[in-house]
Amino acid sequence: MSDPSEVVDDTSPDGTVPVDELPGDELSVDKRPGGARPRRRRPRRRYSVTASVAAAVAVLLWLYPFWLSLQTSLKSDAEIRESPFSPAVPPTLDAYVRAWTTLDMPTLLGNSLVLAVGGALINVVVTFPIAFFIARRLIPFADALFVFLLVGLMVPQQMVVLPLYRIAESLGLTGSLAGLVLIHGVYGIPFSLLIFRGFFAGVPRALDDSARLDGCSDSGVLLRILAPLSGPALATVFVLQFINIWNEFLFAVVLLNNSDSWPVTVGVLPVQLSQYFVSWNLPAAALLIAQLPTLVLYVVAQRWVVRGMTAGAMSG
């Protein structure tokens, strides 16, 4: 009678487990010469029909307003009244020509470009070192300051537009693009700080220590070591701030009382007045022209934006 305490060793002399005792769903047999050795199968990807249909419906719902605006801008007013939802056959660019000349689109687009580029640059230059000193805790109460600045993400524009107007008026910055550029650069700090801090959190501190051993100061570490590595984060913040400032309306309509300084978001308002609203294709053309630069910028910089956002999210 065998001892129950004995353990039966089912392994083969070469240390492998018999194939028939292994789960068949996860392992396969290698039939090459030299013996049967178990080999794990790669899990198969399963695509849900429901998820695919839901994603397709979401894409169509998102694209349909754009498609309808595009078709409206390419029709005459008579065609719009007769069949508003049908494709433009044949298309016409008459609405784009009238919008470009009637609304002085070159001036409006130039003002928006100054606001977006200037505000985004100020935001990047100011927020980048702040995020570094907070992420590396080189200043007192760094975490408390970070939380305090993030509160700005929860404050709506409607709540701060009146205080900003009074501050700008006391400084003589109302009615000028320079004042609005400065306001946009400061107002976007909380969002940019969130992205930059997440990026710095993923950079090893060993780089900082090595640079300090070579005699670099804190600013030297930032400018000479980390800045060249921060291309995706810098591009992400600049592009997102550019788009936000370009599409911004409330600050511009409140702080700019001179029509010569209006950005394109405010300058297209005349299409809603009685003398223009009799035309349906003109507002659609004007709005598409206003959004074209941001669409082009995002398509061109999409790779860097996604890379920067992913790095910040995974490390933050």
mmCIF file of C-alpha atoms in Angstrom:
data_model
loop_
_atom_site.group_PDB
_atom_site.id
_atom_site.type_symbol
_atom_site.label_atom_id
_atom_site.label_comp_id
_atom_site.label_asym_id
_atom_site.label_seq_id
_atom_site.Cartn_x
_atom_site.Cartn_y
_atom_site.Cartn_z
ATOM 1 C CA MET A 1 0.000 0.000 0.000
ATOM 2 C CA SER A 2 1.455 3.282 -1.059
ATOM 3 C CA ASP A 3 2.059 6.127 1.299
ATOM 4 C CA PRO A 4 -0.577 8.906 0.763
ATOM 5 C CA SER A 5 2.039 11.482 1.605
ATOM 6 C CA GLU A 6 3.952 10.631 -1.530
ATOM 7 C CA VAL A 7 3.581 13.152 -4.354
ATOM 8 C CA VAL A 8 3.399 11.817 -7.889
ATOM 9 C CA ASP A 9 5.611 13.735 -10.256
ATOM 10 C CA ASP A 10 3.927 13.865 -13.666
ATOM 11 C CA THR A 11 6.609 15.898 -15.278
ATOM 12 C CA SER A 12 8.750 14.415 -17.985
ATOM 13 C CA PRO A 13 12.496 14.015 -17.587
ATOM 14 C CA ASP A 14 13.107 17.303 -19.400
ATOM 15 C CA GLY A 15 10.903 19.171 -16.918
ATOM 16 C CA THR A 16 7.855 19.780 -19.122
ATOM 17 C CA VAL A 17 4.257 19.002 -18.216
ATOM 18 C CA PRO A 18 2.346 16.521 -20.415
ATOM 19 C CA VAL A 19 0.347 18.306 -23.056
ATOM 20 C CA ASP A 20 -2.900 16.474 -22.365
ATOM 21 C CA GLU A 21 -3.024 17.943 -18.839
ATOM 22 C CA LEU A 22 -2.825 21.550 -20.001
ATOM 23 C CA PRO A 23 -5.858 23.721 -20.815
ATOM 24 C CA GLY A 24 -6.622 23.299 -24.485
ATOM 25 C CA ASP A 25 -8.185 26.744 -24.902
ATOM 26 C CA GLU A 26 -5.019 28.575 -23.966
ATOM 27 C CA LEU A 27 -2.259 26.331 -25.254
ATOM 28 C CA SER A 28 -1.370 24.681 -28.536
ATOM 29 C CA VAL A 29 1.161 22.027 -29.434
ATOM 30 C CA ASP A 30 4.300 22.747 -31.369
ATOM 31 C CA LYS A 31 4.574 19.842 -33.833
ATOM 32 C CA ARG A 32 8.078 20.695 -34.939
ATOM 33 C CA PRO A 33 10.829 18.041 -34.486
ATOM 34 C CA GLY A 34 12.258 17.930 -31.039
ATOM 35 C CA GLY A 35 9.199 17.133 -28.962
ATOM 36 C CA ALA A 36 5.774 18.511 -28.281
ATOM 37 C CA ARG A 37 6.013 21.678 -26.277
ATOM 38 C CA PRO A 38 2.994 23.734 -25.187
ATOM 39 C CA ARG A 39 2.682 27.160 -26.753
ATOM 40 C CA ARG A 40 0.220 29.807 -25.658
ATOM 41 C CA ARG A 41 -2.252 31.149 -28.170
ATOM 42 C CA ARG A 42 -2.764 34.854 -28.608
ATOM 43 C CA PRO A 43 -6.183 35.993 -27.427
ATOM 44 C CA ARG A 44 -8.534 36.787 -30.261
ATOM 45 C CA ARG A 45 -9.959 40.258 -30.526
ATOM 46 C CA ARG A 46 -13.716 40.326 -30.303
ATOM 47 C CA TYR A 47 -15.543 43.213 -31.904
ATOM 48 C CA SER A 48 -18.945 44.057 -30.534
ATOM 49 C CA VAL A 49 -21.532 44.742 -33.197
ATOM 50 C CA THR A 50 -23.438 46.981 -30.803
ATOM 51 C CA ALA A 51 -20.363 49.075 -29.998
ATOM 52 C CA SER A 52 -19.523 49.428 -33.698
ATOM 53 C CA VAL A 53 -23.033 50.558 -34.564
ATOM 54 C CA ALA A 54 -23.074 52.999 -31.652
ATOM 55 C CA ALA A 55 -19.728 54.472 -32.728
ATOM 56 C CA ALA A 56 -20.928 54.834 -36.325
ATOM 57 C CA VAL A 57 -24.119 56.573 -35.174
ATOM 58 C CA ALA A 58 -22.105 58.930 -32.954
ATOM 59 C CA VAL A 59 -19.811 59.837 -35.856
ATOM 60 C CA LEU A 60 -22.757 60.489 -38.155
ATOM 61 C CA LEU A 61 -24.487 62.669 -35.550
ATOM 62 C CA TRP A 62 -21.281 64.678 -35.132
ATOM 63 C CA LEU A 63 -20.645 65.071 -38.855
ATOM 64 C CA TYR A 64 -24.207 65.808 -39.940
ATOM 65 C CA PRO A 65 -24.341 69.470 -38.737
ATOM 66 C CA PHE A 66 -21.041 70.163 -40.484
ATOM 67 C CA TRP A 67 -22.247 68.470 -43.672
ATOM 68 C CA LEU A 68 -25.525 70.403 -43.556
ATOM 69 C CA SER A 69 -23.701 73.722 -43.073
ATOM 70 C CA LEU A 70 -21.374 72.904 -45.945
ATOM 71 C CA GLN A 71 -24.251 72.032 -48.274
ATOM 72 C CA THR A 72 -26.139 75.164 -47.232
ATOM 73 C CA SER A 73 -23.149 77.369 -47.981
ATOM 74 C CA LEU A 74 -22.819 75.846 -51.456
ATOM 75 C CA LYS A 75 -26.457 76.469 -52.467
ATOM 76 C CA SER A 76 -28.353 79.506 -53.577
ATOM 77 C CA ASP A 77 -31.098 80.847 -51.325
ATOM 78 C CA ALA A 78 -33.761 79.612 -53.741
ATOM 79 C CA GLU A 79 -32.371 76.071 -53.596
ATOM 80 C CA ILE A 80 -32.232 76.203 -49.793
ATOM 81 C CA ARG A 81 -35.889 77.173 -49.534
ATOM 82 C CA GLU A 82 -36.909 74.545 -52.058
ATOM 83 C CA SER A 83 -34.882 71.578 -50.682
ATOM 84 C CA PRO A 84 -32.891 72.489 -47.559
ATOM 85 C CA PHE A 85 -31.548 68.970 -46.857
ATOM 86 C CA SER A 86 -30.569 67.868 -50.343
ATOM 87 C CA PRO A 87 -26.964 68.019 -51.640
ATOM 88 C CA ALA A 88 -25.818 71.112 -53.503
ATOM 89 C CA VAL A 89 -25.993 70.229 -57.211
ATOM 90 C CA PRO A 90 -24.300 72.105 -58.743
ATOM 91 C CA PRO A 91 -22.366 73.801 -55.908
ATOM 92 C CA THR A 92 -21.675 77.536 -55.971
ATOM 93 C CA LEU A 93 -19.111 79.646 -54.097
ATOM 94 C CA ASP A 94 -21.107 82.860 -54.298
ATOM 95 C CA ALA A 95 -21.801 82.887 -50.530
ATOM 96 C CA TYR A 96 -18.095 82.579 -49.734
ATOM 97 C CA VAL A 97 -17.241 85.482 -52.018
ATOM 98 C CA ARG A 98 -19.907 87.690 -50.450
ATOM 99 C CA ALA A 99 -18.890 86.720 -46.912
ATOM 100 C CA TRP A 100 -15.215 87.425 -47.628
ATOM 101 C CA THR A 101 -15.892 90.893 -48.998
ATOM 102 C CA THR A 102 -18.956 92.007 -47.030
ATOM 103 C CA LEU A 103 -17.681 91.051 -43.579
ATOM 104 C CA ASP A 104 -14.024 92.031 -44.206
ATOM 105 C CA MET A 105 -12.813 88.545 -43.414
ATOM 106 C CA PRO A 106 -9.078 89.314 -43.843
ATOM 107 C CA THR A 107 -9.197 91.822 -40.970
ATOM 108 C CA LEU A 108 -11.279 89.557 -38.744
ATOM 109 C CA LEU A 109 -9.036 86.550 -39.347
ATOM 110 C CA GLY A 110 -5.935 88.664 -38.741
ATOM 111 C CA ASN A 111 -7.284 89.882 -35.392
ATOM 112 C CA SER A 112 -8.132 86.333 -34.354
ATOM 113 C CA LEU A 113 -4.655 85.177 -35.383
ATOM 114 C CA VAL A 114 -3.019 87.863 -33.237
ATOM 115 C CA LEU A 115 -5.184 86.942 -30.256
ATOM 116 C CA ALA A 116 -4.709 83.186 -30.587
ATOM 117 C CA VAL A 117 -0.957 83.178 -31.248
ATOM 118 C CA GLY A 118 -0.180 85.866 -28.689
ATOM 119 C CA GLY A 119 -2.365 84.403 -25.965
ATOM 120 C CA ALA A 120 -1.094 80.861 -26.537
ATOM 121 C CA LEU A 121 2.556 81.965 -26.457
ATOM 122 C CA ILE A 122 2.087 83.940 -23.238
ATOM 123 C CA ASN A 123 0.297 80.984 -21.684
ATOM 124 C CA VAL A 124 3.062 78.544 -22.588
ATOM 125 C CA VAL A 125 5.886 80.841 -21.452
ATOM 126 C CA VAL A 126 4.218 81.555 -18.099
ATOM 127 C CA THR A 127 2.847 78.100 -17.292
ATOM 128 C CA PHE A 128 5.846 75.975 -18.314
ATOM 129 C CA PRO A 129 8.215 77.096 -15.500
ATOM 130 C CA ILE A 130 5.377 77.227 -12.945
ATOM 131 C CA ALA A 131 4.507 73.608 -13.676
ATOM 132 C CA PHE A 132 8.169 72.585 -13.350
ATOM 133 C CA PHE A 133 8.642 74.187 -9.935
ATOM 134 C CA ILE A 134 5.339 72.741 -8.702
ATOM 135 C CA ALA A 135 5.967 69.238 -10.066
ATOM 136 C CA ARG A 136 9.478 69.116 -8.562
ATOM 137 C CA ARG A 137 8.260 70.790 -5.320
ATOM 138 C CA LEU A 138 10.955 73.460 -5.511
ATOM 139 C CA ILE A 139 8.704 76.077 -3.927
ATOM 140 C CA PRO A 140 6.901 76.042 -0.571
ATOM 141 C CA PHE A 141 3.372 74.619 -0.502
ATOM 142 C CA ALA A 142 3.653 73.366 -4.091
ATOM 143 C CA ASP A 143 0.782 70.908 -3.829
ATOM 144 C CA ALA A 144 -1.516 73.453 -2.177
ATOM 145 C CA LEU A 145 -0.690 75.998 -4.888
ATOM 146 C CA PHE A 146 -1.431 73.424 -7.576
ATOM 147 C CA VAL A 147 -4.849 72.657 -6.112
ATOM 148 C CA PHE A 148 -5.573 76.370 -5.713
ATOM 149 C CA LEU A 149 -4.765 77.090 -9.359
ATOM 150 C CA LEU A 150 -6.856 74.139 -10.531
ATOM 151 C CA VAL A 151 -9.907 75.747 -8.966
ATOM 152 C CA GLY A 152 -9.837 78.079 -11.963
ATOM 153 C CA LEU A 153 -11.020 75.181 -14.131
ATOM 154 C CA MET A 154 -14.306 75.148 -12.245
ATOM 155 C CA VAL A 155 -14.971 78.891 -12.520
ATOM 156 C CA PRO A 156 -17.119 79.754 -15.575
ATOM 157 C CA GLN A 157 -16.365 82.731 -17.775
ATOM 158 C CA GLN A 158 -19.632 84.420 -16.868
ATOM 159 C CA MET A 159 -18.459 84.681 -13.259
ATOM 160 C CA VAL A 160 -15.131 86.361 -13.984
ATOM 161 C CA VAL A 161 -15.938 88.539 -17.004
ATOM 162 C CA LEU A 162 -17.096 91.518 -14.907
ATOM 163 C CA PRO A 163 -14.060 91.541 -12.557
ATOM 164 C CA LEU A 164 -11.769 91.146 -15.577
ATOM 165 C CA TYR A 165 -13.475 94.047 -17.293
ATOM 166 C CA ARG A 166 -12.996 96.297 -14.261
ATOM 167 C CA ILE A 167 -9.331 95.323 -13.955
ATOM 168 C CA ALA A 168 -8.737 95.868 -17.659
ATOM 169 C CA GLU A 169 -10.548 99.217 -17.523
ATOM 170 C CA SER A 170 -8.438 100.409 -14.585
ATOM 171 C CA LEU A 171 -5.287 99.465 -16.504
ATOM 172 C CA GLY A 172 -6.483 101.045 -19.745
ATOM 173 C CA LEU A 173 -6.560 97.721 -21.606
ATOM 174 C CA THR A 174 -10.180 97.696 -22.746
ATOM 175 C CA GLY A 175 -10.803 98.059 -26.450
ATOM 176 C CA SER A 176 -7.334 96.824 -27.447
ATOM 177 C CA LEU A 177 -6.066 93.508 -28.695
ATOM 178 C CA ALA A 178 -3.063 93.712 -26.358
ATOM 179 C CA GLY A 179 -5.242 93.664 -23.273
ATOM 180 C CA LEU A 180 -7.295 90.725 -24.518
ATOM 181 C CA VAL A 181 -4.126 88.807 -25.447
ATOM 182 C CA LEU A 182 -2.860 89.214 -21.888
ATOM 183 C CA ILE A 183 -6.198 88.113 -20.405
ATOM 184 C CA HIS A 184 -6.337 85.004 -22.588
ATOM 185 C CA GLY A 185 -2.762 84.090 -21.695
ATOM 186 C CA VAL A 186 -3.501 84.229 -17.971
ATOM 187 C CA TYR A 187 -6.991 82.749 -18.059
ATOM 188 C CA GLY A 188 -5.764 79.475 -19.580
ATOM 189 C CA ILE A 189 -3.114 78.806 -16.922
ATOM 190 C CA PRO A 190 -5.060 76.166 -14.912
ATOM 191 C CA PHE A 191 -5.696 73.914 -17.908
ATOM 192 C CA SER A 192 -2.116 74.204 -19.197
ATOM 193 C CA LEU A 193 -0.734 73.634 -15.707
ATOM 194 C CA LEU A 194 -2.602 70.335 -15.512
ATOM 195 C CA ILE A 195 -1.009 69.096 -18.734
ATOM 196 C CA PHE A 196 2.526 70.328 -17.977
ATOM 197 C CA ARG A 197 2.558 68.937 -14.451
ATOM 198 C CA GLY A 198 1.450 65.531 -15.704
ATOM 199 C CA PHE A 199 4.267 65.608 -18.233
ATOM 200 C CA PHE A 200 6.938 66.566 -15.686
ATOM 201 C CA ALA A 201 5.692 63.856 -13.330
ATOM 202 C CA GLY A 202 6.683 61.272 -15.956
ATOM 203 C CA VAL A 203 10.225 62.616 -16.437
ATOM 204 C CA PRO A 204 12.744 60.822 -14.156
ATOM 205 C CA ARG A 205 14.292 62.970 -11.463
ATOM 206 C CA ALA A 206 17.627 61.341 -12.247
ATOM 207 C CA LEU A 207 17.940 63.730 -15.176
ATOM 208 C CA ASP A 208 17.633 66.677 -12.790
ATOM 209 C CA ASP A 209 20.194 65.204 -10.396
ATOM 210 C CA SER A 210 22.691 64.500 -13.173
ATOM 211 C CA ALA A 211 22.375 68.041 -14.482
ATOM 212 C CA ARG A 212 22.859 69.516 -11.017
ATOM 213 C CA LEU A 213 26.010 67.434 -10.563
ATOM 214 C CA ASP A 214 27.295 69.129 -13.708
ATOM 215 C CA GLY A 215 26.609 72.542 -12.194
ATOM 216 C CA CYS A 216 23.150 73.362 -13.567
ATOM 217 C CA SER A 217 20.786 75.462 -11.524
ATOM 218 C CA ASP A 218 17.046 74.838 -11.374
ATOM 219 C CA SER A 219 16.471 77.135 -14.326
ATOM 220 C CA GLY A 220 19.313 75.444 -16.182
ATOM 221 C CA VAL A 221 17.719 72.050 -15.639
ATOM 222 C CA LEU A 222 14.468 73.373 -17.025
ATOM 223 C CA LEU A 223 15.874 75.176 -20.061
ATOM 224 C CA ARG A 224 18.788 72.928 -21.014
ATOM 225 C CA ILE A 225 17.585 69.456 -20.065
ATOM 226 C CA LEU A 226 13.795 69.319 -19.838
ATOM 227 C CA ALA A 227 12.759 71.906 -22.414
ATOM 228 C CA PRO A 228 14.250 69.933 -25.358
ATOM 229 C CA LEU A 229 12.339 66.857 -24.139
ATOM 230 C CA SER A 230 9.046 68.723 -23.763
ATOM 231 C CA GLY A 231 8.199 69.126 -27.435
ATOM 232 C CA PRO A 232 4.960 67.083 -27.351
ATOM 233 C CA ALA A 233 3.710 68.808 -24.199
ATOM 234 C CA LEU A 234 4.562 72.276 -25.517
ATOM 235 C CA ALA A 235 2.856 71.554 -28.833
ATOM 236 C CA THR A 236 -0.208 70.161 -27.080
ATOM 237 C CA VAL A 237 -0.665 73.178 -24.834
ATOM 238 C CA PHE A 238 -0.044 75.653 -27.645
ATOM 239 C CA VAL A 239 -2.505 74.002 -30.044
ATOM 240 C CA LEU A 240 -5.263 73.579 -27.461
ATOM 241 C CA GLN A 241 -4.877 77.134 -26.201
ATOM 242 C CA PHE A 242 -4.851 78.421 -29.783
ATOM 243 C CA ILE A 243 -8.127 76.648 -30.520
ATOM 244 C CA ASN A 244 -9.747 77.800 -27.261
ATOM 245 C CA ILE A 245 -8.778 81.428 -27.822
ATOM 246 C CA TRP A 246 -9.795 81.345 -31.484
ATOM 247 C CA ASN A 247 -13.278 80.073 -30.600
ATOM 248 C CA GLU A 248 -13.724 82.353 -27.578
ATOM 249 C CA PHE A 249 -16.587 84.852 -27.803
ATOM 250 C CA LEU A 250 -17.590 86.296 -24.419
ATOM 251 C CA PHE A 251 -14.382 88.088 -23.459
ATOM 252 C CA ALA A 252 -14.034 89.548 -26.950
ATOM 253 C CA VAL A 253 -17.578 90.903 -27.176
ATOM 254 C CA VAL A 254 -17.352 92.474 -23.681
ATOM 255 C CA LEU A 255 -13.807 93.859 -23.697
ATOM 256 C CA LEU A 256 -13.521 95.007 -27.316
ATOM 257 C CA ASN A 257 -15.744 98.000 -28.072
ATOM 258 C CA ASN A 258 -13.999 98.837 -31.342
ATOM 259 C CA SER A 259 -15.143 96.918 -34.408
ATOM 260 C CA ASP A 260 -11.685 97.263 -35.962
ATOM 261 C CA SER A 261 -10.335 94.982 -33.210
ATOM 262 C CA TRP A 262 -13.045 92.336 -33.353
ATOM 263 C CA PRO A 263 -11.968 88.711 -33.870
ATOM 264 C CA VAL A 264 -13.805 86.545 -36.349
ATOM 265 C CA THR A 265 -16.141 85.067 -33.711
ATOM 266 C CA VAL A 266 -17.546 88.529 -33.034
ATOM 267 C CA GLY A 267 -17.200 89.843 -36.571
ATOM 268 C CA VAL A 268 -19.608 87.282 -38.027
ATOM 269 C CA LEU A 269 -22.443 88.632 -35.857
ATOM 270 C CA PRO A 270 -23.681 91.034 -38.569
ATOM 271 C CA VAL A 271 -24.923 88.059 -40.580
ATOM 272 C CA GLN A 272 -27.718 87.772 -37.999
ATOM 273 C CA LEU A 273 -28.913 91.338 -38.507
ATOM 274 C CA SER A 274 -32.002 92.018 -40.561
ATOM 275 C CA GLN A 275 -30.162 93.257 -43.641
ATOM 276 C CA TYR A 276 -28.197 89.993 -43.955
ATOM 277 C CA PHE A 277 -30.449 87.378 -42.390
ATOM 278 C CA VAL A 278 -32.641 87.162 -45.488
ATOM 279 C CA SER A 279 -29.800 85.011 -46.837
ATOM 280 C CA TRP A 280 -29.202 81.531 -45.432
ATOM 281 C CA ASN A 281 -26.051 80.588 -47.291
ATOM 282 C CA LEU A 282 -24.107 83.675 -46.173
ATOM 283 C CA PRO A 283 -24.106 82.796 -42.423
ATOM 284 C CA ALA A 284 -23.109 79.209 -43.194
ATOM 285 C CA ALA A 285 -20.225 80.329 -45.401
ATOM 286 C CA ALA A 286 -19.035 82.880 -42.848
ATOM 287 C CA LEU A 287 -19.023 80.352 -40.016
ATOM 288 C CA LEU A 288 -17.169 77.756 -42.072
ATOM 289 C CA ILE A 289 -14.521 80.307 -43.014
ATOM 290 C CA ALA A 290 -14.166 81.214 -39.338
ATOM 291 C CA GLN A 291 -13.588 77.595 -38.301
ATOM 292 C CA LEU A 292 -11.319 76.562 -41.166
ATOM 293 C CA PRO A 293 -7.986 77.673 -39.575
ATOM 294 C CA THR A 294 -8.576 75.698 -36.371
ATOM 295 C CA LEU A 295 -9.569 72.596 -38.327
ATOM 296 C CA VAL A 296 -6.421 72.784 -40.423
ATOM 297 C CA LEU A 297 -4.232 73.357 -37.359
ATOM 298 C CA TYR A 298 -5.683 70.412 -35.477
ATOM 299 C CA VAL A 299 -5.368 68.065 -38.456
ATOM 300 C CA VAL A 300 -1.728 69.066 -38.930
ATOM 301 C CA ALA A 301 -0.805 68.915 -35.219
ATOM 302 C CA GLN A 302 -3.036 66.003 -34.208
ATOM 303 C CA ARG A 303 -0.114 63.619 -33.795
ATOM 304 C CA TRP A 304 1.670 65.858 -31.278
ATOM 305 C CA VAL A 305 -1.542 66.713 -29.443
ATOM 306 C CA VAL A 306 -2.496 63.074 -28.920
ATOM 307 C CA ARG A 307 1.052 62.184 -27.871
ATOM 308 C CA GLY A 308 1.220 65.039 -25.371
ATOM 309 C CA MET A 309 -2.218 64.354 -23.911
ATOM 310 C CA THR A 310 -1.462 60.632 -23.559
ATOM 311 C CA ALA A 311 1.886 61.270 -21.863
ATOM 312 C CA GLY A 312 0.319 63.690 -19.406
ATOM 313 C CA ALA A 313 -2.597 61.395 -18.617
ATOM 314 C CA MET A 314 -0.475 58.279 -18.063
ATOM 315 C CA SER A 315 2.154 59.989 -15.935
ATOM 316 C CA GLY A 316 -0.103 62.385 -14.047
#
